[in-house]
PDB file of C-alpha atoms in Angstrom:
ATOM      1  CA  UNK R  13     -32.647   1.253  -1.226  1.00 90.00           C
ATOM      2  CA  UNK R  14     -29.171   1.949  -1.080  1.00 95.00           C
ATOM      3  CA  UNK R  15     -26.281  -0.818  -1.715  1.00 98.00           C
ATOM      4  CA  UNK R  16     -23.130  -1.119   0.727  1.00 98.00           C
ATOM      5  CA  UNK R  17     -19.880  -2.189  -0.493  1.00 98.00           C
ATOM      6  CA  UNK R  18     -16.476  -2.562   1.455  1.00 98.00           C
ATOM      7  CA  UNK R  19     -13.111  -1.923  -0.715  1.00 99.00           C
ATOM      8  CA  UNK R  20     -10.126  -2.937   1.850  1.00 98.00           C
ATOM      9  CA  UNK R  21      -6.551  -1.465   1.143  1.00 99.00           C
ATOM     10  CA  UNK R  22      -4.298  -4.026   2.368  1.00 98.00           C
ATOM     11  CA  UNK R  23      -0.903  -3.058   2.345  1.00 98.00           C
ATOM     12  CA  UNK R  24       1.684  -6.571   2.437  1.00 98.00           C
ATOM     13  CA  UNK R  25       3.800  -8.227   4.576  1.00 97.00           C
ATOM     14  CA  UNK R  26       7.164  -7.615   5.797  1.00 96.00           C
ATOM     15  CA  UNK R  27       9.820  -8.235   2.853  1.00 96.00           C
ATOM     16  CA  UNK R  28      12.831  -9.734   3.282  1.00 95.00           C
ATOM     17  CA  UNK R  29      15.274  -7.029   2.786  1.00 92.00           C
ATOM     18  CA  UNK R  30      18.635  -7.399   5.022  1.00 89.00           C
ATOM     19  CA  UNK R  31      20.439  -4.823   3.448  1.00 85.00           C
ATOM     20  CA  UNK R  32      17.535  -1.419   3.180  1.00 85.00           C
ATOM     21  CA  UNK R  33      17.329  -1.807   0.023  1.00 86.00           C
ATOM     22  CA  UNK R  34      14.609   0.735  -1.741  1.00 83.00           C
ATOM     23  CA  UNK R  35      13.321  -2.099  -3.973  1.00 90.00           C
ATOM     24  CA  UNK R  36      10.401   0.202  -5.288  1.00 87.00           C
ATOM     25  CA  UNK R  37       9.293  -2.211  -8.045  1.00 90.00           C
ATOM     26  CA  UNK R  38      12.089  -4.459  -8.436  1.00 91.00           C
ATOM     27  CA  UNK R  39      11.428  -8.346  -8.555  1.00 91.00           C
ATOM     28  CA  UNK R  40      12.909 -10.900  -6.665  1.00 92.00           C
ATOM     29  CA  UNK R  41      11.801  -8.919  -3.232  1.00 95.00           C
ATOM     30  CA  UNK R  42       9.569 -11.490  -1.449  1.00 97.00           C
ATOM     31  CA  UNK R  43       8.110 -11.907   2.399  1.00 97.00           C
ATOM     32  CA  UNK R  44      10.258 -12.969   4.871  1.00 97.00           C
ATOM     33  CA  UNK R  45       8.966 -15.742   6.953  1.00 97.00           C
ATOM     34  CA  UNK R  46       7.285 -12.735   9.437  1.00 97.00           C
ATOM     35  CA  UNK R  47       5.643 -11.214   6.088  1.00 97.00           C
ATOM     36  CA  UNK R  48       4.078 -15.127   5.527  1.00 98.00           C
ATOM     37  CA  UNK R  49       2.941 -15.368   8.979  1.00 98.00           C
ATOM     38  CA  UNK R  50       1.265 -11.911   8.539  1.00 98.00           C
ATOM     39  CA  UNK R  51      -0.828 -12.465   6.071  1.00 98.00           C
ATOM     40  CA  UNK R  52      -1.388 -15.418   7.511  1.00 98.00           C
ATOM     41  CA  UNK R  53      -2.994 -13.759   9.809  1.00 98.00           C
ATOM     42  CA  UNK R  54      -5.340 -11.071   8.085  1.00 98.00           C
ATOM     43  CA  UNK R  55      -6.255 -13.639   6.261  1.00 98.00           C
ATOM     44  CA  UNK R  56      -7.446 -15.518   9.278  1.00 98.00           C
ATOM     45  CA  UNK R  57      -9.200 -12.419  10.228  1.00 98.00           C
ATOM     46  CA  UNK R  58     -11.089 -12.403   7.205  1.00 98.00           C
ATOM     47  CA  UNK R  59     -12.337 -15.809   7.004  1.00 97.00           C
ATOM     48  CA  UNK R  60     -16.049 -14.508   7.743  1.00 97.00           C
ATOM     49  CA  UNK R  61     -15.883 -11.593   5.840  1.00 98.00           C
ATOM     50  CA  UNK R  62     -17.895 -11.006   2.916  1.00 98.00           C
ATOM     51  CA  UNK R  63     -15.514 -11.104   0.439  1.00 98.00           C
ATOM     52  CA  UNK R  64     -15.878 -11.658  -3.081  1.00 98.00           C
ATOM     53  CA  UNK R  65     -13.329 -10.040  -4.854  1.00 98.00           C
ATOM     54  CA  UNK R  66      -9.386 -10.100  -4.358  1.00 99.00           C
ATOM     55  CA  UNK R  67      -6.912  -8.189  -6.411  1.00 99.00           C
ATOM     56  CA  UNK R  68      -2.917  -7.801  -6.543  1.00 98.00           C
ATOM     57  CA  UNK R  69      -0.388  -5.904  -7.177  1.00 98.00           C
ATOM     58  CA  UNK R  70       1.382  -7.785  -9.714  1.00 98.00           C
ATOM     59  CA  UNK R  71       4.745  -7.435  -7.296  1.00 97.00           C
ATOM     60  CA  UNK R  72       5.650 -10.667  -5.541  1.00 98.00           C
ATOM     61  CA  UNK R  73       5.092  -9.394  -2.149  1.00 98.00           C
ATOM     62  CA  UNK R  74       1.645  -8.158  -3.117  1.00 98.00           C
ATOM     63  CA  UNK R  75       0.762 -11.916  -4.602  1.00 98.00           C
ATOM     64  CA  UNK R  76       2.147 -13.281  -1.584  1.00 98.00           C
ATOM     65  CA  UNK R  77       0.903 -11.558   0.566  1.00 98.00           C
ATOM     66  CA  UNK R  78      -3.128 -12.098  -1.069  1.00 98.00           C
ATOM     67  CA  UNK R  79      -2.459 -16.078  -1.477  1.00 98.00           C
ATOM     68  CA  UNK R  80      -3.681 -17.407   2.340  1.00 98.00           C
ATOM     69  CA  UNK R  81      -6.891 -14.708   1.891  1.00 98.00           C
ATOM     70  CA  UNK R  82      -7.113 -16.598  -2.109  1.00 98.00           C
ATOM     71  CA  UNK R  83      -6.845 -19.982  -0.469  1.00 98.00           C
ATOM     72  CA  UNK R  84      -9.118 -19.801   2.520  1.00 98.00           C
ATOM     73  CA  UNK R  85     -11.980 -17.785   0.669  1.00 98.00           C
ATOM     74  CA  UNK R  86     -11.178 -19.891  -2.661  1.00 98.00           C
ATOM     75  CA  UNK R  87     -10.963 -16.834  -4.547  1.00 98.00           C
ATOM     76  CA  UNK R  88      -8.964 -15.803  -7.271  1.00 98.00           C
ATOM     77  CA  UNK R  89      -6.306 -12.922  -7.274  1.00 98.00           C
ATOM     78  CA  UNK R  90      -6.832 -10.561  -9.822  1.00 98.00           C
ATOM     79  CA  UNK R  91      -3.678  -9.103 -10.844  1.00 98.00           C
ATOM     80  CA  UNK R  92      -3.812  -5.490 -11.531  1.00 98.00           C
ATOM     81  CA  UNK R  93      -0.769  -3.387 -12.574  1.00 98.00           C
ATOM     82  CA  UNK R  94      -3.018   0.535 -11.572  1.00 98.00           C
ATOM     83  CA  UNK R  95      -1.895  -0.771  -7.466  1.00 98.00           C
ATOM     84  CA  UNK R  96       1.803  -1.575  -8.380  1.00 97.00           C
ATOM     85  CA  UNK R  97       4.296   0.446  -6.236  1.00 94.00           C
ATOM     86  CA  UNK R  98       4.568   4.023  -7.173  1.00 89.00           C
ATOM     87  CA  UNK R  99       7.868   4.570  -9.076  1.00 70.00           C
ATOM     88  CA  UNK R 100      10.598   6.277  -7.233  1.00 68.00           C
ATOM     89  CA  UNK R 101      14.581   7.689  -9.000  1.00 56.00           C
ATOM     90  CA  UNK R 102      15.604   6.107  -5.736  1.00 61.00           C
ATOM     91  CA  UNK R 103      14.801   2.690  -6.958  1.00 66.00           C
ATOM     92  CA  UNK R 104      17.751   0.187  -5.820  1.00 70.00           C
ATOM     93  CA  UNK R 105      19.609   2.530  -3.508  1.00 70.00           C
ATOM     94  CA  UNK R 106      19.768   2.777   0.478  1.00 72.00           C
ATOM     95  CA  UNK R 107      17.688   4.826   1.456  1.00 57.00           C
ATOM     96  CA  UNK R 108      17.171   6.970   4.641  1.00 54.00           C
ATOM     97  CA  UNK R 109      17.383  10.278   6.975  1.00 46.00           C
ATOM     98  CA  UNK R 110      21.213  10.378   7.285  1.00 46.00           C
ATOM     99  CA  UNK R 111      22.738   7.438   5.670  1.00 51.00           C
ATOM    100  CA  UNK R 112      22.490   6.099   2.126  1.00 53.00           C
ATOM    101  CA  UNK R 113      21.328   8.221  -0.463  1.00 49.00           C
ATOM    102  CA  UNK R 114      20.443  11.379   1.117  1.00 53.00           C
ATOM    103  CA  UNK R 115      23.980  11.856   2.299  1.00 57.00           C
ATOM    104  CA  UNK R 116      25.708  12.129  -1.464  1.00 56.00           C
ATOM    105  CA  UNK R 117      25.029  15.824  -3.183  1.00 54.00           C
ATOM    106  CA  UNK R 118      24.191  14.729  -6.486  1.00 56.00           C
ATOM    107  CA  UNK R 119      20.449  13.220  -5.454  1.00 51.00           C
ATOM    108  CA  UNK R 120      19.949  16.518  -3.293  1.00 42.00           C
ATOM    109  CA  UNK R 121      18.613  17.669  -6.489  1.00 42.00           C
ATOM    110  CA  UNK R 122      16.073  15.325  -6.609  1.00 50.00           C
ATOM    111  CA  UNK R 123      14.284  16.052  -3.198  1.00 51.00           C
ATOM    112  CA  UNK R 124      13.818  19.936  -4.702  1.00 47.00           C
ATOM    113  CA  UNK R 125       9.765  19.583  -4.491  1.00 51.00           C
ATOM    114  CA  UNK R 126       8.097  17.477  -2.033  1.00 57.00           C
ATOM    115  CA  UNK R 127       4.621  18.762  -3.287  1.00 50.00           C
ATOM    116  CA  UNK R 128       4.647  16.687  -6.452  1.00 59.00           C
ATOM    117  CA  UNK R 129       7.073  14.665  -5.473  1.00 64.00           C
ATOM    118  CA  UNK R 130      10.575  15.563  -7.556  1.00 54.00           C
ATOM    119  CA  UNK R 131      12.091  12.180  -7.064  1.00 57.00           C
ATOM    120  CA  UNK R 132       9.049   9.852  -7.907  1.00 72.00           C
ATOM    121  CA  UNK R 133       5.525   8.752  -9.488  1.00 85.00           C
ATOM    122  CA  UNK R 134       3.365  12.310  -9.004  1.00 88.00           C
ATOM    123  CA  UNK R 135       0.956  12.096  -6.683  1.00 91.00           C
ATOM    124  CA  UNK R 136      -1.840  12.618  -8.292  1.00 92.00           C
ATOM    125  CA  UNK R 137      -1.012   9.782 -11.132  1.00 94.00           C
ATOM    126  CA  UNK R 138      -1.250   7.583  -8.022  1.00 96.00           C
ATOM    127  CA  UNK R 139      -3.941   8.563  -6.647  1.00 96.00           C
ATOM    128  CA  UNK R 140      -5.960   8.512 -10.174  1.00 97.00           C
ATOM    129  CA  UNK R 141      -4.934   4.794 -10.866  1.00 97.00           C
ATOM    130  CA  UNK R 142      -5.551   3.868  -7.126  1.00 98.00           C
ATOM    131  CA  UNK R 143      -9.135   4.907  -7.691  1.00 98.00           C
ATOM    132  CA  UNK R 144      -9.932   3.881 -10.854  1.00 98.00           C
ATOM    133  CA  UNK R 145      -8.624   0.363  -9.270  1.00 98.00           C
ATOM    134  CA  UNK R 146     -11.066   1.178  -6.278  1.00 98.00           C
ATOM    135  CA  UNK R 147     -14.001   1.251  -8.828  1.00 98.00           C
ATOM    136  CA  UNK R 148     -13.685  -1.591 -10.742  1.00 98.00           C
ATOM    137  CA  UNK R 149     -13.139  -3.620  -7.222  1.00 98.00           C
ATOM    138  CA  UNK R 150     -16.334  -1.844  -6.216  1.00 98.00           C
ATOM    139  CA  UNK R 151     -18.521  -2.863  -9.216  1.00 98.00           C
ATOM    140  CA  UNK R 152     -16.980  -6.525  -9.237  1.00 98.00           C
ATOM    141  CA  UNK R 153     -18.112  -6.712  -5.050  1.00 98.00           C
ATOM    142  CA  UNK R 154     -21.265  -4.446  -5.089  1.00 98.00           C
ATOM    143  CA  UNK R 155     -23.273  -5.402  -2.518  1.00 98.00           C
ATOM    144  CA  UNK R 156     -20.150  -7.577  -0.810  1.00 98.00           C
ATOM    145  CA  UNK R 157     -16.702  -6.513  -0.142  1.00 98.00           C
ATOM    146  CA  UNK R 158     -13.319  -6.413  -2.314  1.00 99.00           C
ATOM    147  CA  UNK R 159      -9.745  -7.065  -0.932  1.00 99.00           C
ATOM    148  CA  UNK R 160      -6.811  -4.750  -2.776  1.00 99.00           C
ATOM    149  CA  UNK R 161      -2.950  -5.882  -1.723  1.00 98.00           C
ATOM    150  CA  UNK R 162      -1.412  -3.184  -3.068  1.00 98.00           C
ATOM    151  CA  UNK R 163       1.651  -0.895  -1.224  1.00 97.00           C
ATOM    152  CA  UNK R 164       2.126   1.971   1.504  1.00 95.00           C
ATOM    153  CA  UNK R 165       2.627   4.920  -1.048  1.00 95.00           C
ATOM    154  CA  UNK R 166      -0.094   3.553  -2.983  1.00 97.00           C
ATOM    155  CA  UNK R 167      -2.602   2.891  -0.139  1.00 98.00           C
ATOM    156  CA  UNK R 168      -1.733   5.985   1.718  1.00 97.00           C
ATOM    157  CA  UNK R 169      -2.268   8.442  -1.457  1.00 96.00           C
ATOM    158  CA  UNK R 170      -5.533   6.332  -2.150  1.00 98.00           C
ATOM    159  CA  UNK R 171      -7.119   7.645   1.550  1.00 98.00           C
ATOM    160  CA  UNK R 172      -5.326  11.120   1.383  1.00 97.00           C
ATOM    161  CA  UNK R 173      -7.741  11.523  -1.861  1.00 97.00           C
ATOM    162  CA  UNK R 174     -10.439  10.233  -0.287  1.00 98.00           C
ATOM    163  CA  UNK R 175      -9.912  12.340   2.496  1.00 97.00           C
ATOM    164  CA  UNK R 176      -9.643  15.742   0.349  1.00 96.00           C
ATOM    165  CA  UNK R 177      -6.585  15.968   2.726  1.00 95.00           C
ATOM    166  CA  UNK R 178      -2.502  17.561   0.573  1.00 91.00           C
ATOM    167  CA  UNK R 179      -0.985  14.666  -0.756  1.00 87.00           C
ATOM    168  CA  UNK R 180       2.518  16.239  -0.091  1.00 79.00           C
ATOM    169  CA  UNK R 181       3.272  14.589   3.837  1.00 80.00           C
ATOM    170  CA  UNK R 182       6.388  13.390   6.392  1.00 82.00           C
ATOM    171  CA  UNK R 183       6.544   9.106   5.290  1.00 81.00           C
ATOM    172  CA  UNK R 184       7.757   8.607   8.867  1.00 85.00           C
ATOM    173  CA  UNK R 185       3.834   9.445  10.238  1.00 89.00           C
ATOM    174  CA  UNK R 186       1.908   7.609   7.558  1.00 91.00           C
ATOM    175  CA  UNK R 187      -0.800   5.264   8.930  1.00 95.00           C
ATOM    176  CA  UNK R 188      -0.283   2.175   6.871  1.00 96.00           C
ATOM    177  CA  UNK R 189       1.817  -0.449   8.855  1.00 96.00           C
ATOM    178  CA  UNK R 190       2.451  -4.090   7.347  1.00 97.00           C
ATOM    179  CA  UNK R 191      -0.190  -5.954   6.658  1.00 98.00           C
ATOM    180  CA  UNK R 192      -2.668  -3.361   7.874  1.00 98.00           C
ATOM    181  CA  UNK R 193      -6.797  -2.514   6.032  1.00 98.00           C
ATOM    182  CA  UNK R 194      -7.804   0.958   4.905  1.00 98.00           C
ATOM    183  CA  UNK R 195     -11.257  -0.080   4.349  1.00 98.00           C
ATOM    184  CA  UNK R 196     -13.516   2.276   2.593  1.00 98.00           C
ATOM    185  CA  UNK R 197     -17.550   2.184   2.627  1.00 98.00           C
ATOM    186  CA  UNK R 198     -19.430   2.987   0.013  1.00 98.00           C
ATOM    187  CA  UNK R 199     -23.265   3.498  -0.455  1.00 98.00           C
ATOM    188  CA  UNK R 200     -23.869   2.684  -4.208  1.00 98.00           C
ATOM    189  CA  UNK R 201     -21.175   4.637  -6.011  1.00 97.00           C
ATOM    190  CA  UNK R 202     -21.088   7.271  -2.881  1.00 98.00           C
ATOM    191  CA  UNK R 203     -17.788   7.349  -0.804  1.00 98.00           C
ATOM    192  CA  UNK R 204     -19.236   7.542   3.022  1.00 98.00           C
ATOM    193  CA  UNK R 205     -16.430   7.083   5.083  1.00 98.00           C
ATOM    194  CA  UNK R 206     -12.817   4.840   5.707  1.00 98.00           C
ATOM    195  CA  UNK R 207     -11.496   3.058   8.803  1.00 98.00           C
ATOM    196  CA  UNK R 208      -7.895   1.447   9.700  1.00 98.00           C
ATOM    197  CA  UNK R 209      -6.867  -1.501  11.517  1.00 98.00           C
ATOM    198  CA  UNK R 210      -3.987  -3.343  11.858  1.00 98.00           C
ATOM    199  CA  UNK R 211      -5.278  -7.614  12.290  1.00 98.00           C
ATOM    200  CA  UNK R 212      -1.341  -8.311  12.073  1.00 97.00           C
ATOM    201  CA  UNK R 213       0.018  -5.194  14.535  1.00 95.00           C
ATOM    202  CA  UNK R 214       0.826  -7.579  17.394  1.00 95.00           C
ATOM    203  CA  UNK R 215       3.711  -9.146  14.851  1.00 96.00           C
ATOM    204  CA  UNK R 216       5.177  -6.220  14.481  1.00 91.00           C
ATOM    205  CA  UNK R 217       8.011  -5.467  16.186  1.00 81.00           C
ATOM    206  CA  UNK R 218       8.589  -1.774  17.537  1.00 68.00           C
ATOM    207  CA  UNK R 219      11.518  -0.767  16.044  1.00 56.00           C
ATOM    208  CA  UNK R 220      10.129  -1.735  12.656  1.00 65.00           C
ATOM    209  CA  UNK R 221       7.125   0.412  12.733  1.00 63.00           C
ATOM    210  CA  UNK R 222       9.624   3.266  13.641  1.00 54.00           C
ATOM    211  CA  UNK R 223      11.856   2.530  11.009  1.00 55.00           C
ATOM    212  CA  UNK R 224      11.217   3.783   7.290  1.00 50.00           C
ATOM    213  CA  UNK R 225      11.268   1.735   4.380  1.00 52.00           C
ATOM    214  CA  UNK R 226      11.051   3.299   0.814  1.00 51.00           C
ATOM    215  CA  UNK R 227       9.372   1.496  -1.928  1.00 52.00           C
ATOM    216  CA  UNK R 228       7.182  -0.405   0.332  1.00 57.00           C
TER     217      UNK R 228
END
């Protein structure tokens, strides 16, 4: 007999970040009071669930964001630094398509190879830790389900491997809002398939899922 287990990617909340800031994995960047009412809300939507296994990002908006799921399932959040943001030379800087830093010469340079990517954490090195993260969480649920709070970049690379789809992609059309699950299934160690949802999307306000946000 075969054993299910459910690994959910949950990328966090909204940050509060008036000025665009790429804050990649600066501290001090925490929810704003929408992020808090987002998780707020997954977590509600997971009250029934059979979770029995939460981990973090060690990032404040990561912890934040797992804390209501913590407190209602009276778990605890195990902090792991392999689902930390991926690390970008953009770190600290505006960031965007026609303002910030992609309108001064000197980081033109670093956009030279999208494939790898030139200006950040290689895909692949993501996609490794992301999975070896996946693993553990699957041996310390098997049989149940695991939680992950982790980051777009992160999550997104995690399913593109899983997928067997290029890593190399537009960040505008990535399928990872706030707050939203990539949940994979697993029978024993066997990867059988992923789904997304979004248990926050009616928070989200439309120009925020069109606008992109680095280091998120």
């Amino acid at each position: 007999m075969t054993t299910k287990t459910t690994v959910h990617l949950m990328r966090h909340g909204e940050v509060h970040n008036p000025l665009g800031v790429l804050y990649g994995r600066i501290a001090g960047y925490n929810l704003s009071d929408l992020g808090h009412e987002m998780a707020a809300k997954v977590a509600d939507s997971l009250k029934d669930a059979d979770i029995t296994h939460l981990v973090a990002s060690p990032l404040e908006r990561a912890q934040q964001t797992a804390r209501p799921l913590a407190d209602i399932l009276k778990l605890d959040i195990h902090t792991d630094d392999r689902v930390i943001e991926a690390g970008n030379k953009f770190e600290g800087k505006t960031f965007g398509v026609g303002d910030g830093a992609l309108r001064r010469p000197q980081n033109w340079w670093l956009m030279r190879n999208p494939v790898r990517p030139s200006w950040g954490e290689p895909y692949k090195e993501i996609a490794a830790r992301m999975r070896a993260a996946v693993v553990d969480a699957r041996e310390a649920a098997r049989g149940h389900e695991a939680v992950i709070v982790s980051h777009q970049l992160p999550v997104w690379t995690a399913r593109r491997s899983y997928e067997n789809a290029r890593f190399a992609h537009d960040p505008r059309k990535r399928q990872c809002s706030l707050a939203s699950l990539t949940t994979l299934t697993f029978e024993d160690d066997a990867f059988m398939g992923l789904t997304y949802s979004e248990p926050a999307g009616d928070l989200i306000p439309e120009a925020l899922r069109k606008k992109f946000v680095g280091g998120a």
